[in-house]
């Protein structure tokens, strides 16, 4: 059992290498104000852009009267749908691009309330904001489809590509002696990152520089290049620090096209800061979902059938599936299975990826249904899960590379004290508060991608690690320093890590929990090559003090290069570099397959998701796993719910930095608590406007909402998943939290709530 121990208990000896509890390299900069974010860049001569948003949900723009706006003090430019911004459609995430189609980020066709329909650029932000208020727009309004419950929404369309079937699920369900069936719902949810979105765009001739928070500098640079008809290398995105992304900063959006086009027209840099209310419609959050799950089991609770019908809303103009059956086929052994997913178009901005897309709502439905089955057959919820434990991937039939979900349930349950739980609902209390204990499991796939890194060993013995990968708070700076320190045998504090720039060596997207596995592999490979070159020079260069030692190999550790025998020669790397007369040893390596080493192969790997491998691409099925244990206290009189204690156990393979992994897990858990109890996008049924588009009304969890959270690692290295044996950490933490809380609320109250959030009106 690998319980995360406090730093004081583990000691500091290994903190600088992989597995050590090193504090984040960027932490001090951020808490002292030394980290400069995208919109804080000191660019001279800035003009300021402000978006004008649609006030209807569907229809078209008949006329834009910008007369008053253009006459306002400081106005430089007003852009409307009638202006040709000379843009072309860009490729999707997989590199598929329409042929020579124009792109209109400002359109006469209105598809959702809050859509950008004009933009004003002024000398100051205040002048642009006032001028934007003076833009008069005449609409021709059409009937809008507001949400799932709108009669005009219909049944949508079934996505055959997402259907999963084996056995005869309907017949097995009908023959099962125990059956449960229910509908589970999740509302619209939003990213609400601390740092809002925006960018600064500056042109130098036909070269474009953009400062923008980015989870994928190379992919976004490709989009801007294609929009403007530029060569890829003529676009540079700079993003060294990011104030949270959670999936929302991995792509370029319409406001970016508007700002860069405005900067080109004006011939001066333009800054566009998306306001907090605008972040609710400038890009999409998690779509609302609904799913009906039917479980058939024998009297002992062993599953005979799962039938899953899910749906998510999408935009009327583009599809994005929040795949409700993403986790269902993986979790439990069952011989008969059927899952389908459909999309229901409504007048909303196209939804997007929000932490653990698909897996999150999928686990909510399935894990609540499993709890209902446990009570239907009278079996402890953990025992039920163990009786249905899948020894191999039920969907692909492949063996797991590693799956320690059984250990997560066992060790997490022991740490939580699950054996003291009484089975009956409403049987545990603390004074006037009903106490409930709930459990749920979660999963997230291992996605594998290639990346590239550059290593420099400098004359003073310090090391540069260079990559276009990003750090949005998950600790990339730190784990790359630890990776290089591990290989090169130098202290982590002597390593300088440079990230967040599309002009640097290529890296995959920081999404899908894949970046750490990809970029540590590239850094490990480049650092190994640098170490080998250093040793070879030390052994063979005529100026080397090791030349005549007779050694046929050397060791590198603690900043020293040494003959590996007692009292053998040992000198610092800096002294060796001086003796060799070398200013730098530089290596650049990538983890692309041999057949993809062409320039085109590089470009595809860094700028599209086309070369990313899924969890079953090889001979194994690879996933991260978790089990959450929750205690809630429900006020018997008022129906208020508080999470009072949590223990969560994780199988994420080898943990590169336990301190940072704990932070990631806790962050996901905290988001899951907010999802379960607070978060809900509310839409005005009259006009499709997001009502609670601010941090005063869209509620997220704060310190006062969060109990003590214990996190446990039960994972073992998985060398099929990544070079260093780690699996994804960032997203799995949120998966299963909401159903664990819902199950605990049922245990406390005896009332089953199947739609999030779990607000008091649903309990009274």
Coordinates of N, CA and C in Angstrom, one line a residue, residues 82 129 163 169 326 512 555 615 618 697 723:
X82 N -20.6 42.2 -42.3 CA -20.4 42.7 -43.7 C -19.0 42.9 -44.1
X129 N -15.3 49.7 -25.0 CA -16.5 49.1 -24.3 C -17.6 50.0 -24.5
X163 N -22.0 3.5 -30.9 CA -22.8 2.4 -30.4 C -21.9 1.2 -30.0
X169 N -28.5 -8.0 -25.2 CA -28.7 -7.3 -24.0 C -30.2 -7.3 -23.6
X326 N -19.1 6.4 -22.4 CA -17.6 6.3 -22.5 C -17.1 5.3 -21.5
X512 N -6.6 15.2 -22.3 CA -6.7 13.8 -22.3 C -5.7 13.1 -21.4
X555 N 30.2 7.0 -14.5 CA 28.9 7.3 -13.9 C 28.7 8.8 -13.7
X615 N -6.5 3.8 -26.0 CA -6.1 2.8 -24.9 C -6.0 1.4 -25.3
X618 N -2.7 -1.2 -28.7 CA -1.8 -2.3 -28.7 C -2.4 -3.6 -28.3
X697 N -23.3 33.9 -9.4 CA -24.5 33.1 -9.6 C -24.2 31.7 -10.1
X723 N 6.8 5.6 -21.2 CA 8.3 5.3 -21.1 C 8.6 5.1 -19.6

